[in-house]
Amino acid sequence: SKKNRSEKPIGKIHLQTVNNQHKQIRDFLAPFNGVATKYLPNYLNWFAYRQAHQDNRAKITTMLSTCLAATTAAAWLLNLLQ
């Protein structure tokens, strides 16, 4: 019924969500040319960390590129290194 469609079940995950997550993990692991089962938890932790901090990485990159593009940034960096 319509009522049941509008309510989202608590604790249930859609199959599309599972398939999407699986594809993202496969895409992440593809460049490594195979992963030993022994190290799989390490790679999955790395994947989870990257997913959790994906938004922050874009913000930090934008902030750093803006700061370094400023005309006084080079002088400030040279003073900092001395």
mmCIF file of C-alpha atoms in Angstrom:
data_model
loop_
_atom_site.group_PDB
_atom_site.id
_atom_site.type_symbol
_atom_site.label_atom_id
_atom_site.label_comp_id
_atom_site.label_asym_id
_atom_site.label_seq_id
_atom_site.Cartn_x
_atom_site.Cartn_y
_atom_site.Cartn_z
ATOM 1 C CA SER A 1 0.000 0.000 0.000
ATOM 2 C CA LYS A 2 1.023 3.642 -0.295
ATOM 3 C CA LYS A 3 1.421 3.957 3.449
ATOM 4 C CA ASN A 4 4.031 1.203 3.566
ATOM 5 C CA ARG A 5 5.995 2.698 0.654
ATOM 6 C CA SER A 6 6.373 6.105 2.303
ATOM 7 C CA GLU A 7 7.709 4.692 5.561
ATOM 8 C CA LYS A 8 11.374 3.741 5.511
ATOM 9 C CA PRO A 9 12.033 0.533 7.429
ATOM 10 C CA ILE A 10 14.431 0.962 10.324
ATOM 11 C CA GLY A 11 17.659 -0.998 10.024
ATOM 12 C CA LYS A 12 17.023 -2.137 6.438
ATOM 13 C CA ILE A 13 19.418 -1.485 3.573
ATOM 14 C CA HIS A 14 18.399 -1.418 -0.077
ATOM 15 C CA LEU A 15 20.076 -3.752 -2.542
ATOM 16 C CA GLN A 16 21.108 -0.772 -4.680
ATOM 17 C CA THR A 17 23.027 0.643 -1.710
ATOM 18 C CA VAL A 18 24.888 -2.634 -1.252
ATOM 19 C CA ASN A 19 25.686 -2.862 -4.969
ATOM 20 C CA ASN A 20 26.941 0.737 -5.030
ATOM 21 C CA GLN A 21 29.205 0.177 -2.016
ATOM 22 C CA HIS A 22 30.566 -3.021 -3.573
ATOM 23 C CA LYS A 23 31.384 -1.183 -6.813
ATOM 24 C CA GLN A 24 33.171 1.588 -4.906
ATOM 25 C CA ILE A 25 35.287 -0.965 -3.019
ATOM 26 C CA ARG A 26 36.146 -2.831 -6.243
ATOM 27 C CA ASP A 27 37.131 0.457 -7.925
ATOM 28 C CA PHE A 28 39.304 1.371 -4.933
ATOM 29 C CA LEU A 29 41.100 -1.993 -4.930
ATOM 30 C CA ALA A 30 41.559 -2.233 -8.725
ATOM 31 C CA PRO A 31 44.898 -0.343 -8.948
ATOM 32 C CA PHE A 32 46.533 -2.653 -6.416
ATOM 33 C CA ASN A 33 46.558 -5.695 -8.780
ATOM 34 C CA GLY A 34 45.125 -8.024 -6.204
ATOM 35 C CA VAL A 35 45.093 -7.826 -2.436
ATOM 36 C CA ALA A 36 46.263 -10.579 -0.108
ATOM 37 C CA THR A 37 43.573 -11.778 2.277
ATOM 38 C CA LYS A 38 46.012 -11.147 5.117
ATOM 39 C CA TYR A 39 46.018 -7.395 4.358
ATOM 40 C CA LEU A 40 42.390 -6.993 3.277
ATOM 41 C CA PRO A 41 41.265 -5.441 6.604
ATOM 42 C CA ASN A 42 43.964 -2.767 6.227
ATOM 43 C CA TYR A 43 42.793 -1.878 2.720
ATOM 44 C CA LEU A 44 39.156 -1.778 3.851
ATOM 45 C CA ASN A 45 40.069 0.512 6.750
ATOM 46 C CA TRP A 46 41.888 2.783 4.299
ATOM 47 C CA PHE A 47 38.810 2.783 2.048
ATOM 48 C CA ALA A 48 36.517 3.619 4.978
ATOM 49 C CA TYR A 49 38.814 6.463 6.074
ATOM 50 C CA ARG A 50 38.859 7.936 2.565
ATOM 51 C CA GLN A 51 35.064 7.724 2.322
ATOM 52 C CA ALA A 52 34.618 9.406 5.703
ATOM 53 C CA HIS A 53 36.979 12.278 4.863
ATOM 54 C CA GLN A 54 36.098 12.780 1.214
ATOM 55 C CA ASP A 55 34.318 16.106 1.787
ATOM 56 C CA ASN A 56 37.095 17.455 3.994
ATOM 57 C CA ARG A 57 39.748 16.681 1.371
ATOM 58 C CA ALA A 58 38.001 18.886 -1.217
ATOM 59 C CA LYS A 59 37.678 21.746 1.281
ATOM 60 C CA ILE A 60 41.332 21.528 2.323
ATOM 61 C CA THR A 61 42.520 21.391 -1.291
ATOM 62 C CA THR A 62 40.474 24.462 -2.188
ATOM 63 C CA MET A 63 41.714 26.358 0.849
ATOM 64 C CA LEU A 64 45.378 25.543 0.177
ATOM 65 C CA SER A 65 45.179 26.403 -3.512
ATOM 66 C CA THR A 66 43.508 29.722 -2.669
ATOM 67 C CA CYS A 67 46.133 30.553 -0.071
ATOM 68 C CA LEU A 68 49.053 29.661 -2.321
ATOM 69 C CA ALA A 69 47.590 31.624 -5.249
ATOM 70 C CA ALA A 70 47.628 34.830 -3.202
ATOM 71 C CA THR A 71 50.431 37.239 -4.048
ATOM 72 C CA THR A 72 51.735 37.368 -0.487
ATOM 73 C CA ALA A 73 51.671 33.603 0.033
ATOM 74 C CA ALA A 74 55.119 33.005 -1.455
ATOM 75 C CA ALA A 75 56.737 35.662 0.751
ATOM 76 C CA TRP A 76 54.927 34.328 3.812
ATOM 77 C CA LEU A 77 56.071 30.775 3.034
ATOM 78 C CA LEU A 78 59.690 31.892 2.585
ATOM 79 C CA ASN A 79 59.581 33.729 5.919
ATOM 80 C CA LEU A 80 58.114 30.679 7.557
ATOM 81 C CA LEU A 81 60.867 28.398 6.241
ATOM 82 C CA GLN A 82 63.687 30.690 7.441
#
